[in-house]
Coordinates of C-alpha atoms and ligand atoms in Angstrom, one line a residue:
X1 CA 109.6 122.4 35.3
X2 CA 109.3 119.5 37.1
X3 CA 110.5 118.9 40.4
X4 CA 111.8 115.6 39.8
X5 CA 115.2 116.4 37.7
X6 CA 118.2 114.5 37.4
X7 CA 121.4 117.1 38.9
X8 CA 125.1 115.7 39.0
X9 CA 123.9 112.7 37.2
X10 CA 121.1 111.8 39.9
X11 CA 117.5 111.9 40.2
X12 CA 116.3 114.9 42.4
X13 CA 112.9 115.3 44.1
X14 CA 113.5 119.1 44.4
X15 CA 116.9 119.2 46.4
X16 CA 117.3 115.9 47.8
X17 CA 118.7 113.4 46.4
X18 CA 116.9 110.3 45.8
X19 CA 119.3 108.0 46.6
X20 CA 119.2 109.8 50.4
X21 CA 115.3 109.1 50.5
X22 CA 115.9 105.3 50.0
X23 CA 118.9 105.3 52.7
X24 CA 117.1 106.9 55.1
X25 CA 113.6 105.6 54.8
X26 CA 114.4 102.2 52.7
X27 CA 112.1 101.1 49.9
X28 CA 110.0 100.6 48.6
X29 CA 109.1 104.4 49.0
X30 CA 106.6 107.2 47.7
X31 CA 108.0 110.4 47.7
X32 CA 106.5 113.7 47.1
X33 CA 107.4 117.0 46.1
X34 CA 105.6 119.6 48.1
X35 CA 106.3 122.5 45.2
X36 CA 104.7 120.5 42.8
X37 CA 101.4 119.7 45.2
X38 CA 101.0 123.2 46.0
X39 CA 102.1 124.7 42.4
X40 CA 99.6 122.4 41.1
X41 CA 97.2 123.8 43.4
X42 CA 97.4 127.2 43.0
X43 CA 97.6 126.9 39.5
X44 CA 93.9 125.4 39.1
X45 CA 92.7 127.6 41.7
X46 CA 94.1 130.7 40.1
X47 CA 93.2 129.7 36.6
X48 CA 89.4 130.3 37.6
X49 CA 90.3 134.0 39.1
X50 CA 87.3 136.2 38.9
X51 CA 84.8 133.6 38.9
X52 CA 83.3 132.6 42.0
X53 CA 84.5 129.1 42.7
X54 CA 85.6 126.5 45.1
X55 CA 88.3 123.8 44.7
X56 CA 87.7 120.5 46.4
X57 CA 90.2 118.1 46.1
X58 CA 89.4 114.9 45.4
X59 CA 91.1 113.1 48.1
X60 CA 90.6 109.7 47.0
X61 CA 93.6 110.5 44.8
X62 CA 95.8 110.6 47.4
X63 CA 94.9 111.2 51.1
X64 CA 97.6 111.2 53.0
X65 CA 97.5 113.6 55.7
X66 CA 100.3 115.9 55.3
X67 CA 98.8 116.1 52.0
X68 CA 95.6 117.5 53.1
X69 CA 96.9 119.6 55.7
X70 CA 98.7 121.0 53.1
X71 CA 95.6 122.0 51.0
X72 CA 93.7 122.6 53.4
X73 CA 96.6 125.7 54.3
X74 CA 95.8 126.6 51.3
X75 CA 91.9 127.3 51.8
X76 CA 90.9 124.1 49.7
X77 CA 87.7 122.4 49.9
X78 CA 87.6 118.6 49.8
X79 CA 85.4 115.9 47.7
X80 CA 85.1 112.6 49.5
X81 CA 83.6 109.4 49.2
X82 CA 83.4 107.8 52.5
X83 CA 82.8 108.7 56.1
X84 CA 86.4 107.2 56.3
X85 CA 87.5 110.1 54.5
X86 CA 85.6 112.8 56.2
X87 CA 87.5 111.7 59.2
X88 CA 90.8 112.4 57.3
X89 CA 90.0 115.4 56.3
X90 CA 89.0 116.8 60.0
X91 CA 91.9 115.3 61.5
X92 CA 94.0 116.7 59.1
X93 CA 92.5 120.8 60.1
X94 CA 90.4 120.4 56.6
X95 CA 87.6 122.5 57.2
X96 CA 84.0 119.9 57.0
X97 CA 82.1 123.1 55.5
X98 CA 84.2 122.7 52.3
X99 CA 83.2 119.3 51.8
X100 CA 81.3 117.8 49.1
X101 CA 80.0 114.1 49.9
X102 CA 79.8 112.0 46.6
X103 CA 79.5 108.5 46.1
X104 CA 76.8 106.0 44.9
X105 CA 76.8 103.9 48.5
X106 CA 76.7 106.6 51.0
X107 CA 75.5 104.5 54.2
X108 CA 73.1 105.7 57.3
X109 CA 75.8 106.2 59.9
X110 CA 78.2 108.2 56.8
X111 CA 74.9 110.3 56.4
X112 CA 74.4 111.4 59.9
X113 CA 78.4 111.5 60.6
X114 CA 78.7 114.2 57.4
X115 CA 75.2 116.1 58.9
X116 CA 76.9 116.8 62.0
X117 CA 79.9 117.9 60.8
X118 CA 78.3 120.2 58.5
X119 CA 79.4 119.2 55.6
X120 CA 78.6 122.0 52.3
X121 CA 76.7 119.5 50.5
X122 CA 75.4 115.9 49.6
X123 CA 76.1 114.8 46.0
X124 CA 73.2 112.5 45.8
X125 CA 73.0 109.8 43.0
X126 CA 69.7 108.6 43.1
X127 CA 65.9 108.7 44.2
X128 CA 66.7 106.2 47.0
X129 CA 69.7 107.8 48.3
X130 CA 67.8 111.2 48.6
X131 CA 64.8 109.4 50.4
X132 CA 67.1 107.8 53.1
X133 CA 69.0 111.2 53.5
X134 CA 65.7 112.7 54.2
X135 CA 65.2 110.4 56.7
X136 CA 67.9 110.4 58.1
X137 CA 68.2 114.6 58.3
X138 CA 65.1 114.1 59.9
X139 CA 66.3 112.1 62.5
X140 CA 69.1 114.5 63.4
X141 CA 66.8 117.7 63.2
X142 CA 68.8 118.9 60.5
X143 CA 68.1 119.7 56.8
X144 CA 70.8 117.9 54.1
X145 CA 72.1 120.4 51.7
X146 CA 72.3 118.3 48.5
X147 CA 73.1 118.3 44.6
X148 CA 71.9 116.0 42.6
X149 CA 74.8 114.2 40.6
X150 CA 73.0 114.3 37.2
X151 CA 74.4 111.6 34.5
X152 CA 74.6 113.5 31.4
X153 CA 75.5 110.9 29.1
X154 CA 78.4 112.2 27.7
X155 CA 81.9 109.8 26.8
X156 CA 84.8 111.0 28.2
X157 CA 87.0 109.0 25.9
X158 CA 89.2 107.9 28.4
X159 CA 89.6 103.7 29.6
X160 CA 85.9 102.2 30.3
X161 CA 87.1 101.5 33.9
X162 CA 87.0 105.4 34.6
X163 CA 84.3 107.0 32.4
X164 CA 81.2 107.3 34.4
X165 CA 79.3 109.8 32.7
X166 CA 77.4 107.2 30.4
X167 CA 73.8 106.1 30.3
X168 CA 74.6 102.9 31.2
X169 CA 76.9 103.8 34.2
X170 CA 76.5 103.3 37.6
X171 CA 76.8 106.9 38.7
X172 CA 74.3 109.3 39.3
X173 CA 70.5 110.2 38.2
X174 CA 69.7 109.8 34.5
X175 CA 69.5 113.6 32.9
X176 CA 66.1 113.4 32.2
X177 CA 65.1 112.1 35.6
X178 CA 66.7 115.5 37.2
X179 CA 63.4 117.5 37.1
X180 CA 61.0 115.8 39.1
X181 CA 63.8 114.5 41.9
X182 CA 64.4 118.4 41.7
X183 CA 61.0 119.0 42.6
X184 CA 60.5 116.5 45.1
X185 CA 63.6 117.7 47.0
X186 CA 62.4 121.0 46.8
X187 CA 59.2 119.7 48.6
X188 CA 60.9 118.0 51.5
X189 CA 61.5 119.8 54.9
X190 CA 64.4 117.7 55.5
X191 CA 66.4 118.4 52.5
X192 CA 67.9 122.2 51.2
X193 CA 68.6 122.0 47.2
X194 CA 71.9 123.4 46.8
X195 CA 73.5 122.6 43.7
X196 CA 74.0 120.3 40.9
X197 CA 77.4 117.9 39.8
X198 CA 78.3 116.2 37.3
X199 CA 81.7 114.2 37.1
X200 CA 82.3 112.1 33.5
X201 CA 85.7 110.4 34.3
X202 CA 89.2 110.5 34.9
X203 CA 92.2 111.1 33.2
X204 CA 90.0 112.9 30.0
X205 CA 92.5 114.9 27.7
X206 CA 89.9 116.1 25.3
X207 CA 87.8 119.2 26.4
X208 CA 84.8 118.1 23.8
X209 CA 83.5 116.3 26.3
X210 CA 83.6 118.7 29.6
X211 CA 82.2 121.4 27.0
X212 CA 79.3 119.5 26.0
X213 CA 78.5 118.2 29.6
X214 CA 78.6 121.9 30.7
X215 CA 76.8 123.5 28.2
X216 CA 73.9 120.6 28.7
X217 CA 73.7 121.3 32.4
X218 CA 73.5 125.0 31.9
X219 CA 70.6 124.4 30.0
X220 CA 69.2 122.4 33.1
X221 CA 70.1 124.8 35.5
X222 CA 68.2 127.5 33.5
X223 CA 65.0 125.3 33.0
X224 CA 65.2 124.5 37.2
X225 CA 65.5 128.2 37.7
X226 CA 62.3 129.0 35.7
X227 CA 60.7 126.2 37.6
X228 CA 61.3 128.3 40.7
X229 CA 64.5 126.2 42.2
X230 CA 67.3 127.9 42.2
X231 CA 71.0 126.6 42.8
X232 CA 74.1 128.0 44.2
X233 CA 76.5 126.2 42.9
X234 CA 77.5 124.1 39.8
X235 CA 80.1 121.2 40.7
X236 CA 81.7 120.4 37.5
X237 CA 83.6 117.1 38.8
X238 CA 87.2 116.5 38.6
X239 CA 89.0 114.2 35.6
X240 CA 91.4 116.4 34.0
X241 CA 94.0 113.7 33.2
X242 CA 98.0 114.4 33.0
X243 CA 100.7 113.0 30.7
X244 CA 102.0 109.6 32.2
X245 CA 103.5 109.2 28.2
X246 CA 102.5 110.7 25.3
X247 CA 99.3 112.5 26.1
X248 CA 98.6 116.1 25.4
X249 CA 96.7 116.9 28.9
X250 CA 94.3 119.6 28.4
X251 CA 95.6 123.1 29.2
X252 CA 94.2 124.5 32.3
X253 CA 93.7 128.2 30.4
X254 CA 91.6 126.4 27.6
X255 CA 89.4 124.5 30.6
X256 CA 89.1 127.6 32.1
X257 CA 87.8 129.8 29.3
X258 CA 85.8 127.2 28.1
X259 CA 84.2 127.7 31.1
X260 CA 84.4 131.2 31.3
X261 CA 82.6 131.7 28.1
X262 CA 79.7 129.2 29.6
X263 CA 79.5 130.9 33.3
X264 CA 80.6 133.7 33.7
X265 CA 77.9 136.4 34.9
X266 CA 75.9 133.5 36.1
X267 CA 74.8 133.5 39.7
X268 CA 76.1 130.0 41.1
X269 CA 79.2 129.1 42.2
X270 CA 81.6 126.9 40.6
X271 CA 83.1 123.7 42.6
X272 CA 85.5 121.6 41.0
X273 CA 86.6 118.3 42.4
X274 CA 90.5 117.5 40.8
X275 CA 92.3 114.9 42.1
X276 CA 94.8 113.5 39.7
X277 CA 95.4 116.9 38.0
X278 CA 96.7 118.3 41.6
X279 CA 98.9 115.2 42.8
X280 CA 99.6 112.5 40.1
X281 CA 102.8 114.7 38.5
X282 CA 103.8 115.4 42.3
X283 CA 105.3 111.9 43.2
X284 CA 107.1 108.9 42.2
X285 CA 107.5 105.4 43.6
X286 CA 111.1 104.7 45.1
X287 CA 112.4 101.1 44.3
X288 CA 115.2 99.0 44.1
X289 CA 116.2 96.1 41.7
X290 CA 116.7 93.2 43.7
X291 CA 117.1 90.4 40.8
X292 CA 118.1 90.6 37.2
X293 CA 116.6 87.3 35.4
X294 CA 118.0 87.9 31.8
X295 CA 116.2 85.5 29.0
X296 CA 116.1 84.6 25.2
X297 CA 112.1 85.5 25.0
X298 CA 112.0 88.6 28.5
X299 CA 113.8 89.5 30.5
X300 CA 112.8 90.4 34.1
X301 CA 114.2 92.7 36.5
X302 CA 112.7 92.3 39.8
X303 CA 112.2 95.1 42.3
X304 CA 111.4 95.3 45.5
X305 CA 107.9 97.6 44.8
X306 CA 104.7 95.4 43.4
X307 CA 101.5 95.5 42.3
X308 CA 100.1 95.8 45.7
X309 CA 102.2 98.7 45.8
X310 CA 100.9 100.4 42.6
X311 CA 98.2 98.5 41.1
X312 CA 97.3 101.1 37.8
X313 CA 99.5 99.1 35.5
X314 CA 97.7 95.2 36.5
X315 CA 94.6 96.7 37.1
X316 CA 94.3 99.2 33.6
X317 CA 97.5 98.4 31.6
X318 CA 98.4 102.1 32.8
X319 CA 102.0 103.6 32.0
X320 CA 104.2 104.9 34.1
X321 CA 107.3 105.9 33.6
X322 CA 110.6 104.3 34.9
X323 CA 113.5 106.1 35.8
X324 CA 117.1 105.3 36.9
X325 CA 118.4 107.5 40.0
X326 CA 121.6 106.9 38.5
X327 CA 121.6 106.1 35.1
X328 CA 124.7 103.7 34.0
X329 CA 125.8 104.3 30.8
X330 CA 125.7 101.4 27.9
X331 CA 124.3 98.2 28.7
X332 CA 121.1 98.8 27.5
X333 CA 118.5 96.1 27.4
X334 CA 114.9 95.9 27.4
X335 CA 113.3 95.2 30.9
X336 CA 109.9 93.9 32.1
X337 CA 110.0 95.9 35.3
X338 CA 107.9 93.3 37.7
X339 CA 107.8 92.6 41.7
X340 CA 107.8 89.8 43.8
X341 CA 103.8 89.2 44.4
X342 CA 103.0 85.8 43.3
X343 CA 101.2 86.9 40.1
X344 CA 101.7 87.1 36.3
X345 CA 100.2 90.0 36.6
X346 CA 102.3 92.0 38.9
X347 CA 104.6 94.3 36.6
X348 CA 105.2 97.7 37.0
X349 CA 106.5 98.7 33.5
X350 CA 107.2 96.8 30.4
X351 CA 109.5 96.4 27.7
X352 CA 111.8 99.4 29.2
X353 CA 115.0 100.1 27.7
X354 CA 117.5 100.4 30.2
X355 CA 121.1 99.8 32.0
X356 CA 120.6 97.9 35.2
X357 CA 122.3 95.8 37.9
X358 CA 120.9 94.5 41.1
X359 CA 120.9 97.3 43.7
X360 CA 119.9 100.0 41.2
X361 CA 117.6 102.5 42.6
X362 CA 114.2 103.3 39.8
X363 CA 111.8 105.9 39.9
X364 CA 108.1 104.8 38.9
X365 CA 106.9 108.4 37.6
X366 CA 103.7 109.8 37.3
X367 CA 103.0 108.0 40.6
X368 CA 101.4 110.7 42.7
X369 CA 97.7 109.6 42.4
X370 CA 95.9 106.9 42.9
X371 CA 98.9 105.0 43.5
X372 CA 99.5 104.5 47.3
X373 CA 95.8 105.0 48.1
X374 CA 95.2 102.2 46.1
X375 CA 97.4 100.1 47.3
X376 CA 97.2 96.8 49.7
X377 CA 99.1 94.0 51.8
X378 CA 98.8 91.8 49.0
X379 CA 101.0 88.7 50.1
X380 CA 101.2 90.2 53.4
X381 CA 103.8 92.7 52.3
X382 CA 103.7 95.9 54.5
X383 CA 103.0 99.0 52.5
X384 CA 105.6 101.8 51.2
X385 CA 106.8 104.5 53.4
X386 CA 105.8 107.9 52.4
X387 CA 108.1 111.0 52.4
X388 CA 107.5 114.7 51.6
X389 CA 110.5 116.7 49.8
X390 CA 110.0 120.6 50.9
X391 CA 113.6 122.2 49.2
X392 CA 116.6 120.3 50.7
X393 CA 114.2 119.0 54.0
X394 CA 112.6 115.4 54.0
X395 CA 110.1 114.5 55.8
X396 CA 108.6 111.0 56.5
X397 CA 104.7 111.6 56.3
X398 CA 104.1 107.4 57.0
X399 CA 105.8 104.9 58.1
X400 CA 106.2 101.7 56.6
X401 CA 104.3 98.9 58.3
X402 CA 105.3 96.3 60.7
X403 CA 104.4 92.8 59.9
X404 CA 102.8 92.4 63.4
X405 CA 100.5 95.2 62.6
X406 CA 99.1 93.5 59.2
X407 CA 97.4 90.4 61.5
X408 CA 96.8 92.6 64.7
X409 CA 93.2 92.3 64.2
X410 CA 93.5 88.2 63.4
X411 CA 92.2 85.9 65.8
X412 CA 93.6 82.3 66.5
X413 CA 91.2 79.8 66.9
X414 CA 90.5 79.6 70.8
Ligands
LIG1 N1 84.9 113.4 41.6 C1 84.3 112.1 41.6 C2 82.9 112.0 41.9 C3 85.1 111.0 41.2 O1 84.6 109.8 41.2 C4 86.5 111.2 40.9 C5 87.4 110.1 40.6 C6 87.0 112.5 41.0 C7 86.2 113.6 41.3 C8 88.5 112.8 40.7 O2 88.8 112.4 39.4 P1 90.3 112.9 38.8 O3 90.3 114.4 38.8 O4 91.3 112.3 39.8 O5 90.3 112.2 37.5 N2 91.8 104.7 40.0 C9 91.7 105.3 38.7 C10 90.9 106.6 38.8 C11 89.6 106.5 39.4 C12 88.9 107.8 39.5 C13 87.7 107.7 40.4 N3 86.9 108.9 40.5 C14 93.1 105.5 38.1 O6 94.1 105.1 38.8 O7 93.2 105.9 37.0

C-alpha cells in the first residue's frame, strides 16, 4: 500500500496531512515518505537474499541528503556520476568503499578525488578513460579498481532518451572490444580489474531485455575467466522502471529469479545500481492552483510548480499523475495542468479531469525520482522545499531558496 492515501477526504503522506505540509513549508513542495524510501529499499535488497550482492543506489535519482543518510543507515552502497556526488555521499555518513564511479566524462581531479577516498570501483567506459585513470593512479601511488562498462547492445524498449545499451550509444565499450581492454588492464600496474557493468536504461518494464544482457555477459565473464582474469563482481545496472500510469513494472521476485537461475553458485558478487525503483513511488510534488483560465479550445489551470520544478513531462512527454488533496465533488472539467515559466512547454499534466478552484492544493505523483534533482532556477524561480514524512513527524530536509542566493555568485560590471 502506498503511503500516499487519501483519509477523511484528504491526501495523506503517511500521517500528515498534506494540506499541513503546504501551510507549514509553502509550495511549491516535494514531500517524501520515509516508509516508502526504506520499504523500497529493503525490498530489492532482500529480494536477492542468499546471493552475494551489493545495492548501490543510484543517487542521481534523487540525492538529497537525508535521503542518503537514510540508505546509507541501511548499509547501502552508492552509484555516482560526478565528484559532486561523491561529496554528497561522504557528507551524508555514505560509506566511499560502497561506491561505484560511472559515467562517460569522469574528469582528472574526479579521478584522483574518488582514488583517495577509496572508492570500490571505477566503471570505465572506454580505452581513453582507462588510460587517463592509469595515469592518474599512478600519480597518486595508488592502483584504480575498475569494471569495464561493456555496451551489450541490447534495447531496453523504453523512450530513446534513456536506453543506453545500444551500439550506437554513448555509453560504455563496444562488447566485442571488452577482451583486449580486459587484457591491457590486466597488464597495467596502476590499475586492479575488478568487475564488469552493464546498465541498458531506465524505466524498462520488460525483463527480455535484462535477461538477455545477463546471460551475454555471463558468457563474457566465463571466456575472461579462462583467459586467466578473473572478476569479483558483476554490476548489473539499475533501470527497473515503476508505474507512473498504466505500466506493469517488472516484479522484483521475477528479476530476482531470473537472476538467480543465471548466478547463483557463481563466484562474483552482484552489484546493482536502482535509482528510480527505490525513490520515484516515494514522493510527490506539492502545488497550488493559483489561476483557472477556462477556454472553448483548453483550458488551463495554473500552479504555482513549473517545469523548472519537474522537467520529465517537457523534457520526455512523461506522465505523472495529478491529485487533488481535497477532492471537490462535481464540477469536473478537463485541465491542462501548466506553470508560470514563460514557455509553451511548461505543463505538468494534460488533459486531466478534475474539480478545481484557485487555491486548490494538487499532488504531482510518481515524483520521487528524477524530479527535484533535475530541476533548475529557470526564470529565476527559487527551487521547491523538500520535506520528509516519518509517521505523523515532518521534517524539512531543504529549504526553499532565497532570491538573493540565486545571483550571489553574479558580478556587476565594475
Ligand atoms: N546506473 C547508471 C549507469 C545510470 O546511468 C542510471 C540512470 C542508473 C544506474 C539508474 O537508473 P534507474 O534505476 O533510475 O532507471 N532522467 C530520466 C532518467 C535518466 C536515467 C539516467 N541513468 C528520467 O527522468 O526518466
Amino acid at each position: 500500500m502506498s503511503a500516499f492515501a487519501y483519509r477523511d477526504g484528504e491526501l495523506h503522506a503517511e500521517g500528515v496531512a498534506l494540506s499541513a505540509i503546504a501551510a507549514r513549508f509553502g509550495t511549491p513542495c516535494y514531500v517524501y515518505s520515509r516508509a516508502e524510501l526504506e520499504g523500497a529499499w529493503r525490498a530489492f535488497d532482500a529480494a536477492f537474499e542468499g546471493l552475494p550482492h551489493l545495492v548501490c543506489y543510484a543517487m542521481k535519482a534523487n540525492s538529497n541528503l537525508a535521503i542518503l543518510d537514510l540508505y546509507a543507515r541501511l548499509g547501502s552502497g552508492f552509484d555516482i556520476v560526478s565528484g559532486g556526488e561523491l561529496a554528497r555521499v561522504i557528507a551524508a555518513g555514505g560509506d566511499p568503499g560502497k561506491v561505484v564511479f560511472s559515467g562517460v566524462g569522469k574528469t582528472d581531479a574526479e579521478m584522483a578525488q574518488a582514488l583517495e577516498a577509496g572508492i570500490l570501483c571505477f566503471n570505465v567506459e572506454s580505452e581513453g578513460e582507462l588510460d587517463r585513470l592509469a595515469d592518474v593512479a599512478a600519480r597518486l601511488g595508488r592502483r584504480a579498481p575498475v569494471s569495464f562498462r561493456v555496451n551489450p547492445d541490447v534495447d531496453p524498449k523504453t523512450h530513446p532518451y534513456i536506453a543506453t545499451g545500444l551500439k550506437e550509444s554513448k555509453f560504455g565499450v563496444a562488447f566485442d572490444d571488452a577482451p583486449r581492454l580486459y587484457r591491457k588492464a590486466a597488464r597495467s600496474p596502476h590499475v586492479a580489474v575488478h568487475g564488469l557493468d552493464i546498465h541498458i536504461g531506465s524505466q524498462i518494464t520488460d525483463l527480455a531485455p535484462y535477461r538477455e544482457s545477463a546471460s551475454k555477459v555471463l558468457d563474457l565473464v566465463d571466456r575472461l575467466r579462462a583467459d586467466g582474469i578473473a572478476l569479483a563482481h558483476i554490476d548489473l545496472g539499475g533501470g527497473l522502471g515503476i508505474r507512473y500510469r498504466d505500466e506493469a513494472p517488472v516484479p522484483l521476485p521475477e528479476y530476482a529469479a531470473m537472476l538467480r537461475g543465471l548466478f547463483a553458485g557463481r563466484p562474483e558478487r552482484l552489484l546493482f545500481e536502482p535509482g528510480r525503483r527505490l525513490v520515484g513511488g516515494a514522493g510527490v510534488l506539492l502545488t497550488r492552483v493559483l489561476y483557472l483560465k477556462p477556454g472553448a479550445a483548453k483550458s488551463f489551470a495554473i500552479v504555482d510548480a513549473a517545469m523548472n520544478d519537474l522537467m520529465r513531462p517537457a523534457l520526455y512527454d512523461a506522465w505523472h499523475p495529478v491529485d487533488p488533496v481535497r477532492p471537490r465533488a462535481g464540477g469536473e472539467r478537463l485541465w491542462e495542468i501548466v506553470g508560470p515559466v514563460c514557455e509553451s512547454g511548461d505543463f505538468l499534466a494534460r488533459d486531466r479531469r478534475l474539480a478545481l478552484a484557485p487555491g486548490d492544493l494538487l499532488a504531482v505523483g510518481a515524483a520521487g525520482a528524477y524530479a527535484m534533482a533535475m530541476s533548475s532556477n529557470y526564470n529565476t524561480r527559487t527551487r521547491a522545499c523538500e520535506v520528509l514524512v516519518d509517521d505523523s513527524r515532518m521534517q524539512l530536509v531543504r529549504r526553499r531558496e532565497r532570491c538573493e542566493e540565486l545571483f550571489a555568485l553574479e558580478n556587476r560590471l565594475p
